[in-house]
Coordinates of C-alpha atoms (C1' of nucleotides) in Angstrom, one line a residue:
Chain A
X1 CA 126.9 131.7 86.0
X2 CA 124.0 130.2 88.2
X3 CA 125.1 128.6 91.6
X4 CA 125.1 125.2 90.6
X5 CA 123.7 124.1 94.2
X6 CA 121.0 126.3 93.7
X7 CA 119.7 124.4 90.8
X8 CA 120.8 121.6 92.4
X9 CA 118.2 122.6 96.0
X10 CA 115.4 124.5 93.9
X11 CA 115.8 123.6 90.6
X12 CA 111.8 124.4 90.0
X13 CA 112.4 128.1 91.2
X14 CA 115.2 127.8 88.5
X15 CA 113.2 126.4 85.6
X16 CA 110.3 129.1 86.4
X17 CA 112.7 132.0 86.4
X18 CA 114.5 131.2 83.2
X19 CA 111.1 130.4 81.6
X20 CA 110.1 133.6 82.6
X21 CA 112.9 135.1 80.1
X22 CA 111.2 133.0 77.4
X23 CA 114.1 131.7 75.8
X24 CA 113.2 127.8 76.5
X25 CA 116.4 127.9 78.6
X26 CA 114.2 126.0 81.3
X27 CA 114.6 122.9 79.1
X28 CA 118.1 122.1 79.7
X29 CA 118.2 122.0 83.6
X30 CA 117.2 118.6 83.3
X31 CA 120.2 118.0 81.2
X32 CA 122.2 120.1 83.8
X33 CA 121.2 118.1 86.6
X34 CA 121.8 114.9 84.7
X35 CA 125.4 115.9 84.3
X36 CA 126.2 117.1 87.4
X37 CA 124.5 113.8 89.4
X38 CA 127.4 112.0 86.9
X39 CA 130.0 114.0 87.7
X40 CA 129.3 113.5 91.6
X41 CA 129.4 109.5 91.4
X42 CA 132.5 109.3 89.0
X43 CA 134.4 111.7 91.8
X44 CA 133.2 110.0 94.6
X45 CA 134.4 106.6 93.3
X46 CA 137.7 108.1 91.9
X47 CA 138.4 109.8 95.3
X48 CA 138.1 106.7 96.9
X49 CA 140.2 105.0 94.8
X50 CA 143.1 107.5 95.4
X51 CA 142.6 107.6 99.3
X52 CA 143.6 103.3 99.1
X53 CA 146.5 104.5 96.4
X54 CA 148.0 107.0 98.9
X55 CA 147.7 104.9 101.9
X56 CA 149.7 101.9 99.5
X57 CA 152.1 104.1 98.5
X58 CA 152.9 105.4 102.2
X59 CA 153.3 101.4 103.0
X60 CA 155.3 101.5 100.4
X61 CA 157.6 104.2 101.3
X62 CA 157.8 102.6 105.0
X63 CA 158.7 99.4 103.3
X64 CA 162.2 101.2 101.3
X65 CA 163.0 102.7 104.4
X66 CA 163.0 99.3 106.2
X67 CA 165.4 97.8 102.9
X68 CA 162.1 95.3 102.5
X69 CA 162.4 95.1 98.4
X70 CA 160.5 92.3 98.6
X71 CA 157.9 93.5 100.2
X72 CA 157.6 96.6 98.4
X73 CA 157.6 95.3 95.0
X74 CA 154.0 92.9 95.7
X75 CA 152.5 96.1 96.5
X76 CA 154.0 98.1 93.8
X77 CA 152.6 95.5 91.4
X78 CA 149.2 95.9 93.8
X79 CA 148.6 99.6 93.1
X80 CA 149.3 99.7 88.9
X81 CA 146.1 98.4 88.3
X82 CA 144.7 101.3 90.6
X83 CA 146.7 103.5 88.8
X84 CA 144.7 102.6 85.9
X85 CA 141.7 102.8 86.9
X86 CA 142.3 106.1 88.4
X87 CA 143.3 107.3 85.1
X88 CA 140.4 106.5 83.3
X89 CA 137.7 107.6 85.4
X90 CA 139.6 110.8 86.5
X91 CA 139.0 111.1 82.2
X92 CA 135.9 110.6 82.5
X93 CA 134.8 112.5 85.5
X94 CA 136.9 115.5 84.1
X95 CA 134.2 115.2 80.7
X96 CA 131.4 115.3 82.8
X97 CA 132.5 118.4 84.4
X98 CA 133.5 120.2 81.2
X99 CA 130.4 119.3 80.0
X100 CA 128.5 120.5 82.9
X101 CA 130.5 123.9 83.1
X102 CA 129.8 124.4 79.5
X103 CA 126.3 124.1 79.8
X104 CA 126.4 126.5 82.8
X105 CA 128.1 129.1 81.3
X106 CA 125.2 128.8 78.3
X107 CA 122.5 129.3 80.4
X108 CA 121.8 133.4 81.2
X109 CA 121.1 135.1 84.8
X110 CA 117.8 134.6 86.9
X111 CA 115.3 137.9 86.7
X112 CA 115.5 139.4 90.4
X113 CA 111.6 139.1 91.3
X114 CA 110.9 142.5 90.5
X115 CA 111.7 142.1 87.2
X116 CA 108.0 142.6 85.0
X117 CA 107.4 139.6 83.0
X118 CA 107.4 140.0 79.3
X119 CA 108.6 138.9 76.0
X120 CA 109.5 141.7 74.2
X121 CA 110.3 145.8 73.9
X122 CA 106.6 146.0 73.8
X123 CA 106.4 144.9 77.6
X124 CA 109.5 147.1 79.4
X125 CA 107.5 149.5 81.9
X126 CA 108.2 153.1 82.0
X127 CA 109.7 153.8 85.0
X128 CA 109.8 157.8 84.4
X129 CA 110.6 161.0 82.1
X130 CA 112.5 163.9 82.3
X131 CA 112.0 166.8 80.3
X132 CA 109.5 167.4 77.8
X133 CA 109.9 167.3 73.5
X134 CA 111.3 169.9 72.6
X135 CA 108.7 172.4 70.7
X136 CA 110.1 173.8 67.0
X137 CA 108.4 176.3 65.2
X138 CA 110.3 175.0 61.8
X139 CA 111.0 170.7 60.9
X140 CA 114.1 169.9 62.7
X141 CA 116.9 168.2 60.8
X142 CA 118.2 164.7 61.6
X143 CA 121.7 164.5 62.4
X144 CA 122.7 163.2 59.5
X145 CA 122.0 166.6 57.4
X146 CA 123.2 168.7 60.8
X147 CA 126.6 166.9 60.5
X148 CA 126.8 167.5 56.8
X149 CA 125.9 170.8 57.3
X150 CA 128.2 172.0 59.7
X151 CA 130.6 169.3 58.5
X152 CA 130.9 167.3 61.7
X153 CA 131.2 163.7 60.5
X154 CA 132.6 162.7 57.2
X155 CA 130.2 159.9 56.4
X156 CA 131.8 159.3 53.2
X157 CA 135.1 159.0 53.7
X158 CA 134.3 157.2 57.2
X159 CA 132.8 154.6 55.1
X160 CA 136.0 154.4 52.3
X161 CA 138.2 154.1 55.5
X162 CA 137.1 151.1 56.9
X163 CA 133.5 150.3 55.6
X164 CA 130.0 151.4 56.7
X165 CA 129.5 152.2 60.2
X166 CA 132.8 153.6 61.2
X167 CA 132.5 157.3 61.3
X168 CA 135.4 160.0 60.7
X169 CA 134.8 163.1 63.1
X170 CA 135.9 166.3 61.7
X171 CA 136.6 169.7 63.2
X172 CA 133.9 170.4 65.6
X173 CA 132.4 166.9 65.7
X174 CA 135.7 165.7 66.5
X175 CA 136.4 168.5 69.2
X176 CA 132.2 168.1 70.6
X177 CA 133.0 163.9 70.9
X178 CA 136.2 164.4 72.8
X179 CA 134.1 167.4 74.8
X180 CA 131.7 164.9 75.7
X181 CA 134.1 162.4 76.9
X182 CA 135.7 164.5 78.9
X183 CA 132.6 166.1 80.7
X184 CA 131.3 163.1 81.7
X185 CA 134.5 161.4 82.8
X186 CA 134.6 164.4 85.4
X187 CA 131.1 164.4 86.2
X188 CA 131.6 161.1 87.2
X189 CA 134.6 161.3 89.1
X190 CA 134.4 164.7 90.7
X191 CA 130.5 164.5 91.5
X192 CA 130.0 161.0 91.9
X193 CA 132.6 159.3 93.4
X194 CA 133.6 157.3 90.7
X195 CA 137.7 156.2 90.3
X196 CA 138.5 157.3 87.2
X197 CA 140.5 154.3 85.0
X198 CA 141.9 153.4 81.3
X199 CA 141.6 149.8 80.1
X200 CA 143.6 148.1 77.6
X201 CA 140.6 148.1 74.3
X202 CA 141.8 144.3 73.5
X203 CA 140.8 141.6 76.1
X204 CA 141.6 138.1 77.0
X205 CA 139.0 135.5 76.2
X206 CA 138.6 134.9 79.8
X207 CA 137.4 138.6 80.4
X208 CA 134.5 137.8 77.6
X209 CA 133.3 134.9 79.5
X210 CA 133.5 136.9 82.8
X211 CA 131.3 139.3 81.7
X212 CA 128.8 137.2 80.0
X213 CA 129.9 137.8 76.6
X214 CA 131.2 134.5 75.7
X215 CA 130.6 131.5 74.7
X216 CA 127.7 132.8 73.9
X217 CA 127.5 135.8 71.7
X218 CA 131.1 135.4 70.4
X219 CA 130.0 136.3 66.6
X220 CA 129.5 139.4 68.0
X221 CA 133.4 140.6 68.5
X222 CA 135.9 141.5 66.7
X223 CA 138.6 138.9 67.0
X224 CA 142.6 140.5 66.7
X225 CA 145.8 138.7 65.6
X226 CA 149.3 139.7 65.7
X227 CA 150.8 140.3 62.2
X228 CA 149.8 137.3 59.5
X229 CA 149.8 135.0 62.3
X230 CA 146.7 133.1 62.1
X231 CA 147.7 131.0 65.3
X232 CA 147.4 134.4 67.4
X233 CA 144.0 134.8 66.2
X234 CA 141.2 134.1 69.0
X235 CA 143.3 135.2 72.0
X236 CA 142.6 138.5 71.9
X237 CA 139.1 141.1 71.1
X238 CA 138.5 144.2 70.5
X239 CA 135.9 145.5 73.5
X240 CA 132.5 145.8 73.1
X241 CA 132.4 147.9 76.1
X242 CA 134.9 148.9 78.8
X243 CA 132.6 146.5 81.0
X244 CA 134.7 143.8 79.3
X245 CA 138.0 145.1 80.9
X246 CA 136.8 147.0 83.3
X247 CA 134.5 144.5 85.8
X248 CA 137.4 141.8 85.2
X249 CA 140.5 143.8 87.1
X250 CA 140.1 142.0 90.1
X251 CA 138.9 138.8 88.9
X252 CA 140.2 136.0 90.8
X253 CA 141.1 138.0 93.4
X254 CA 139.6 138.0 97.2
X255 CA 138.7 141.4 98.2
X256 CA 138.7 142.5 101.9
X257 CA 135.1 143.8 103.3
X258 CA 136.5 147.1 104.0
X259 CA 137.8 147.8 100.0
X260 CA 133.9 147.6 99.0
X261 CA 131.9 149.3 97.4
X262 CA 134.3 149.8 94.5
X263 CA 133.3 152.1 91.7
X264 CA 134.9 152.5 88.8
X265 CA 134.2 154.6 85.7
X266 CA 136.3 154.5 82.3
X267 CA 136.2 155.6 78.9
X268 CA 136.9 153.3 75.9
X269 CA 135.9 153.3 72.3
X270 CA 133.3 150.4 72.1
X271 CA 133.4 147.5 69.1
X272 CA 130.5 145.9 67.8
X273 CA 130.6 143.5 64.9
X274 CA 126.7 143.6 64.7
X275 CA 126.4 140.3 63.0
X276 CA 123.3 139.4 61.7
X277 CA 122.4 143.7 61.9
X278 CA 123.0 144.6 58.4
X279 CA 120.0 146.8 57.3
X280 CA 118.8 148.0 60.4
X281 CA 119.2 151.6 61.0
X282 CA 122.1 151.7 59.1
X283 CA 122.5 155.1 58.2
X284 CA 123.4 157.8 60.3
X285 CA 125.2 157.3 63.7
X286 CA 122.8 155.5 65.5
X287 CA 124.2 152.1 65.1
X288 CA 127.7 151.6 64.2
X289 CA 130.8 149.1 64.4
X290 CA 132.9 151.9 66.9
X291 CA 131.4 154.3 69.3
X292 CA 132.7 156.0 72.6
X293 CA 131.4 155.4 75.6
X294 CA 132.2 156.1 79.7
X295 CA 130.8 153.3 81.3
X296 CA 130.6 152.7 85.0
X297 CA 131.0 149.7 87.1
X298 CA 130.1 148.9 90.8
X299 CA 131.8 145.7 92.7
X300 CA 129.8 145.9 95.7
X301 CA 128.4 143.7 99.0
X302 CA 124.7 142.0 97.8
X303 CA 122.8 143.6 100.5
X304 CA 123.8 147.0 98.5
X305 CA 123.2 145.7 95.1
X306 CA 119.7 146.8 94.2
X307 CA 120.3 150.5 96.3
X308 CA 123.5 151.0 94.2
X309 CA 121.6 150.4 90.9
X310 CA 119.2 153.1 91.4
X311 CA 122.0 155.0 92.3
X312 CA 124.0 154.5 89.0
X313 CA 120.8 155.2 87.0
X314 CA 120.6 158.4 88.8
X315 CA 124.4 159.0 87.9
X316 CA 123.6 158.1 84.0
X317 CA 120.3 160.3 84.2
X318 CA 122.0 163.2 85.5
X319 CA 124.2 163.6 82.1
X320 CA 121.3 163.8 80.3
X321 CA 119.8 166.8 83.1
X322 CA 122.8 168.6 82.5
X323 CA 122.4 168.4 78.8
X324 CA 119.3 169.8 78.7
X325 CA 118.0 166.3 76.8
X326 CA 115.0 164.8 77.4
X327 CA 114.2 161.4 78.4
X328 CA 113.2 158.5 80.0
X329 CA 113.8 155.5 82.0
X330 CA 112.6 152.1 81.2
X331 CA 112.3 148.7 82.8
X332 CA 113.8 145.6 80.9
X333 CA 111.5 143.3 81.2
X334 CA 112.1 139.1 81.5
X335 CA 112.5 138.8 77.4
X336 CA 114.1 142.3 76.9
X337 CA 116.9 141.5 79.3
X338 CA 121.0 140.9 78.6
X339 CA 122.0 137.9 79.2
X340 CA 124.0 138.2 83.0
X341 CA 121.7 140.7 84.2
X342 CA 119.0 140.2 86.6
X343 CA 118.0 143.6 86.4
X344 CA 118.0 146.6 83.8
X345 CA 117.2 149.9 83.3
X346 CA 117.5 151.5 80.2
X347 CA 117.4 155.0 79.4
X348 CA 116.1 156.5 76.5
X349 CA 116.7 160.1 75.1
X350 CA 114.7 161.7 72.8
X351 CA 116.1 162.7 69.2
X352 CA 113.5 165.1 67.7
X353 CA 115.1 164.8 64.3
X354 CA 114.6 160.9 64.0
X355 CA 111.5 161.4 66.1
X356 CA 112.1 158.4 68.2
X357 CA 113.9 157.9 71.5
X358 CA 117.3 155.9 70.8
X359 CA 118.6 153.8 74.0
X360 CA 121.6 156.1 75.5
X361 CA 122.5 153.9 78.8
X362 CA 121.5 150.9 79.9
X363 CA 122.2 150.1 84.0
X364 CA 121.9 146.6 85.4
X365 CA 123.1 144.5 88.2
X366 CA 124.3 141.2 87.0
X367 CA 123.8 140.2 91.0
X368 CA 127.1 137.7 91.7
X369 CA 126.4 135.9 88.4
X370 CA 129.5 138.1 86.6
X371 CA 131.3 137.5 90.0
X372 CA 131.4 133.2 89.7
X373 CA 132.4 133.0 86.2
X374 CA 135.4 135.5 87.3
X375 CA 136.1 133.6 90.7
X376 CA 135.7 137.2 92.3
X377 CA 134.8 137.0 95.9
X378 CA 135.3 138.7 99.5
X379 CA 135.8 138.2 102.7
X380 CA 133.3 139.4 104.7
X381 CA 134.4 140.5 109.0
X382 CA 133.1 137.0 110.1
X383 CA 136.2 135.2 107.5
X384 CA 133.5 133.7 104.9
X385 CA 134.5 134.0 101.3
X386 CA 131.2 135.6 99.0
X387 CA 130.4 136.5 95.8
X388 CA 130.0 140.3 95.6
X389 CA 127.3 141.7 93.1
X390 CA 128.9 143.4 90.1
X391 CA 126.9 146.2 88.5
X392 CA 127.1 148.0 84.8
X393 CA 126.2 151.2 83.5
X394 CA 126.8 153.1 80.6
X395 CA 126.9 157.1 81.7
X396 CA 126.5 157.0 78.6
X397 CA 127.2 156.2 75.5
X398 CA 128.4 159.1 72.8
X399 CA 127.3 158.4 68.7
X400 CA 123.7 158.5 70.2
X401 CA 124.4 161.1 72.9
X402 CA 125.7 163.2 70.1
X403 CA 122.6 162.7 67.9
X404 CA 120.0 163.8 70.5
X405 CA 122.3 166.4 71.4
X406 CA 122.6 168.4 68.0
X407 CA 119.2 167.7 66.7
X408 CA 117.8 168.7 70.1
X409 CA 119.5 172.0 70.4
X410 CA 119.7 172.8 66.5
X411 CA 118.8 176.3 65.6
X412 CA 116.3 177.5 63.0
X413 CA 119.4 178.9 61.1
X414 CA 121.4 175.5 61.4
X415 CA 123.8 176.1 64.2
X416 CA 123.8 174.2 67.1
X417 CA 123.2 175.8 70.6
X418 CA 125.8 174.5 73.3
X419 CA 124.2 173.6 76.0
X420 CA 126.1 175.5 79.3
X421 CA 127.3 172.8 80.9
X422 CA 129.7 171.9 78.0
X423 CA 130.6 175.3 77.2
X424 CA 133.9 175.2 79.3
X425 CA 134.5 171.2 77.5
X426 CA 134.3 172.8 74.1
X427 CA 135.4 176.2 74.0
X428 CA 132.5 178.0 72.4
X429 CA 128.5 178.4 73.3
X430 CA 127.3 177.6 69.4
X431 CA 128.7 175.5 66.5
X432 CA 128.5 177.1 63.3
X433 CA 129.9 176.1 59.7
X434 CA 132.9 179.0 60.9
Chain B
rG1 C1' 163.2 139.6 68.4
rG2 C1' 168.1 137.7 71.2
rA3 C1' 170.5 136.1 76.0
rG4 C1' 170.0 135.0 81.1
rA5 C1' 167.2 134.5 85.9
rG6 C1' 162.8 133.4 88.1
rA7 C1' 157.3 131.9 89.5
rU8 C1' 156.0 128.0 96.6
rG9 C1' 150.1 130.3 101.4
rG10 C1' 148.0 137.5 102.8
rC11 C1' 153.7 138.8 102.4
rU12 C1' 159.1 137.2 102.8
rG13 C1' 161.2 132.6 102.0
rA14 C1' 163.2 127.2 102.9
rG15 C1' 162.3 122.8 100.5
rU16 C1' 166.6 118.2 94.6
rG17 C1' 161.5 111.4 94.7
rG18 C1' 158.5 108.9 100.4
rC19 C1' 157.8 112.0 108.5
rC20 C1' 155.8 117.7 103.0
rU21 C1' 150.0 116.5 106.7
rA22 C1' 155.0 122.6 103.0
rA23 C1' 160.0 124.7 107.7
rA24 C1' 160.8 129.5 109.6
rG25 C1' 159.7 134.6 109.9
rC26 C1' 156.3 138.7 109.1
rG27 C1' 151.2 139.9 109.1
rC28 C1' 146.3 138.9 111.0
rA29 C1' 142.6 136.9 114.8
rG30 C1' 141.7 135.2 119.8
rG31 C1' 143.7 134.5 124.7
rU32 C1' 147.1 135.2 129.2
rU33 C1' 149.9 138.8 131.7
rU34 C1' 149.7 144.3 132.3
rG35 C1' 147.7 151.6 135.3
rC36 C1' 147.1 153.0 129.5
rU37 C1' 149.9 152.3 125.0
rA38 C1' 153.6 148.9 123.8
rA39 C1' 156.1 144.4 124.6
rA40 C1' 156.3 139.3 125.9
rC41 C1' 154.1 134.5 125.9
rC42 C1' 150.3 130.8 124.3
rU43 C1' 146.7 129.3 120.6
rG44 C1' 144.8 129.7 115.9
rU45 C1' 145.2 131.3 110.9
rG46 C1' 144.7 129.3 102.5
rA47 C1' 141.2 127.7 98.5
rA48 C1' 137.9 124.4 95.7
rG49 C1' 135.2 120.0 95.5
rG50 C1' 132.9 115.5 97.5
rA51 C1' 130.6 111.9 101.4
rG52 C1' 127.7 112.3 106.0
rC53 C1' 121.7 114.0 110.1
rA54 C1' 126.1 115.4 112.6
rA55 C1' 130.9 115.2 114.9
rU56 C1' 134.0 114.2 111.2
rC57 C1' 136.3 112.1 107.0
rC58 C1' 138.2 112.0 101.9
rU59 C1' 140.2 114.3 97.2
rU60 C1' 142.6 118.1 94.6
rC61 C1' 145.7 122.7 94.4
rC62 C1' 153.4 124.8 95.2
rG63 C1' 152.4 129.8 87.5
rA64 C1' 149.3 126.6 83.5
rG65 C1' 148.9 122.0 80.8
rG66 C1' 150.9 117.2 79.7
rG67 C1' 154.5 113.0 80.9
rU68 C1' 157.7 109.5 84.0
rU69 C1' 156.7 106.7 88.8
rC70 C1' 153.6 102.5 93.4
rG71 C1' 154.4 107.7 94.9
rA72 C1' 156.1 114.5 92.2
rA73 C1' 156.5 121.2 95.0
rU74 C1' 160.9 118.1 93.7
rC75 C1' 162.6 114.6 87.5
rC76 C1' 161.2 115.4 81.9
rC77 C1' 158.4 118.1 77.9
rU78 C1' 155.3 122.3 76.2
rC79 C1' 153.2 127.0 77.2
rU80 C1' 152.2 131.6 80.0
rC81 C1' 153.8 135.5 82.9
rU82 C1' 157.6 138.5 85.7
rC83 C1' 162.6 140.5 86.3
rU84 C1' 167.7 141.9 84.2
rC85 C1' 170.7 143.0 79.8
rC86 C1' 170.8 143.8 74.4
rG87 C1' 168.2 145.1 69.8
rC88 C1' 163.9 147.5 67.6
rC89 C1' 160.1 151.1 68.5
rA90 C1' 155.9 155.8 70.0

RNA sequence: GGAGAGAUGGCUGAGUGGCCUAAAGCGCAGGUUUGCUAAACCUGUGAAGGAGCAAUCCUUCCGAGGGUUCGAAUCCCUCUCUCUCCGCCA
């Protein structure tokens, strides 16, 4: 969330900057303030009032120890009104800061300044490409008919398992996704430095709102319970990314200096309710309700944050480099961006068989805005307690991965051509209906 | 799921209603002494919030949330987590 004496100090610089996301979140800083100037009084004047009740009750306490009864009892009945009054404006000050906090955790992260201003897709710069389209002297085949073919992905039966978008992997699709998964976990951790880890896939409410992902866009997960117990249900969700786990493990923890940068990189399936989606692309593998993904996460100083973003890009385009895929990397602009991020790339492969480029990874630094609603600091040499900058990045994610990958290096007679690089991960250099 | 024991500062651990403003030790930082290292001694060492130009002052925090009381680390209730044993289980 935003530093509240931030708003509090430059609350115009605030208003500009979350105008400049276009989401009319501007309009409630007013109300912000408001709460927060109301909150300040009510402690102010309850704080007092429990300074004069502790001196009392130390009078009081002197008083028993003297055997003065008397004495003690006229200021006993003294200090019950106070205790009254304490009561109900501790009530009230404890709404006003509820309040407050809830609007806080409503209101999304501050573009960094080098963020382009825009309001939609149309308006994300092109940073750079990779690669070129690949040239086919026949019509390439979407996925959807290359999985068929070589009988990769059970669409059907995928669907009578647990509805539409949840895919069943078969034979070689199911050996080429757990291929993938494992070439870019080592990638990752053997070339880039990366600790390799395994979350729990169910998180604790608290994670969500960590990472940005509630209150807000709770419609978007899928809620667990234990059994038929409907009193369980709400404690616990399925992830909709390893960033959910993954960014939280030391949250409310204070990390020495000398432990940063941390860098972390995990694989998880990924769930996605998609509320609201229904229609949209909804064939194929290209948006679904479960997908893998490795994602990678940075807990690092703030003078390193931006530097350590284009790093992480570079880790996420290098997957693609090694794939033989072609791409390229976008800039989110103000209206495109997620929520806690002050800063996002996205990178975009190219899928020849849907002719379109289909977002693969998308790397941001969410600044220390992740880090306050977690209560994650450090302490720096100097004994001061900061907010690091946490960083996300998908490297990458696989239903999409796999698409550009077989309809990229399909094969005039159907096959698919492995690119080297994953040879040793699957076992063979071509997939065939064998 | 059943039974029992626990949760106190960075760590260990004392504290059973008011000198708790949380003992003591360890660790850590600074200092003194000292050929070096080490040791000894001295001093300091949690977090959040609020008031103030500032020095400084105030409030809250002993797993979490309620309650009793003039006053709670301490008494009562609920919950969470950890450990031990039993049962079930991949």
């Amino acid at each position: 969330m935003l530093d509240i004496k931030l708003i509090r100090e430059q609350p115009d610089l605030v208003r500009g900057r979350l105008a400049a996301r276009g989401a009319g979140d501007e309009s409630r800083v007013d109300e912000l303030l408001g709460l927060d100037e109301q909150r300040r009084k009510l402690l102010a004047e309850v704080e007092g009032l429990k300074a004069q009740r502790n001196r009392v009750s130390k009078e009081i306490g002197a008083l028993m120890g003297r055997k003065q009864f008397t004495e003690a009892d006229a200021r006993k009945q003294e200090t019950r009104d106070l205790g009254d009054q304490i009561t109900e404006l501790d009530r009230q000050a404890a709404a006003a800061e509820t309040a407050r906090n809830e609007l806080l955790l409503r209101l999304p992260n501050l573009p960094h300044p080098t963020v382009a201003v825009g309001a939609s897709a149309a308006d994300n710069p092109l940073v750079r490409t990779w690669g070129e389209k690949p040239a086919f002297d026949f019509t390439p085949k979407s996925h959807i008919d290359l999985c068929e073919h070589l009988k990769l992905i059970d669409f059907a039966r995928g669907a009578k398992l647990s509805g539409s978008g949840f895919l069943l992997y078969t034979n070689w699709g199911a050996r080429l996704e757990r291929a993938l998964i494992n070439f870019l976990l080592d990638l990752h951790t053997r070339e880039h430095g990366y600790t390799e880890v395994s979350p729990p896939y169910v998180v604790s409410r608290d994670c969500m709102v960590g990472v940005g992902q509630f209150p807000k866009f709770a419609d978007q997960a899928y809620a667990v319970r234990e059994g038929e117990d409907n009193t369980t249900l709400g404690s616990l969700y399925l992830l909709p990314t390893a960033e959910a786990p993954v960014a939280n493990i030391h949250r409310e923890e204070i990390l020495a200096a000398k432990q940063l940068p941390i860098r972390y990189c995990a694989y998880s399936p990924c769930f996605r309710a998609e509320a609201g989606a229904a229609g949209v692309g909804t064939r194929g593998m290209i948006r679904v309700h479960q997908f893998d993904k490795v994602e990678l996460i940075k807990i690092v100083e703030p003078e390193q944050g931006y530097a350590e973003l284009e790093r992480l890009v570079a880790n996420a385009e290098t997957v693609l480099q090694l794939l033989g895929l072609h791409y390229k990397v976008i800039q989110l602009c103000t209206g495109d961006m997620g929520f806690a991020s002050a800063k996002t790339y996205d990178i975009e492969v190219w899928a020849p068989g849907q002719g379109q480029y289909l977002e693969v990874s998308s790397c941001s630094n969410c600044e220390d805005y992740q880090a306050r609603r977690m209560n994650l600091r450090y302490k720096t040499e100097t004994g001061e307690n900061r907010f690091p900058h946490i960083l996300n990045g998908s490297g990458t994610a696989l239903a999409r991965l796999f698409v550009a990958l077989v309809e990229t290096h399909q094969q005039p007679d159907g096959t698919v051509l492995v690119p080297p690089a994953l040879r040793p991960y699957l076992g063979a250099e071509r997939i065939t209906t064998a």
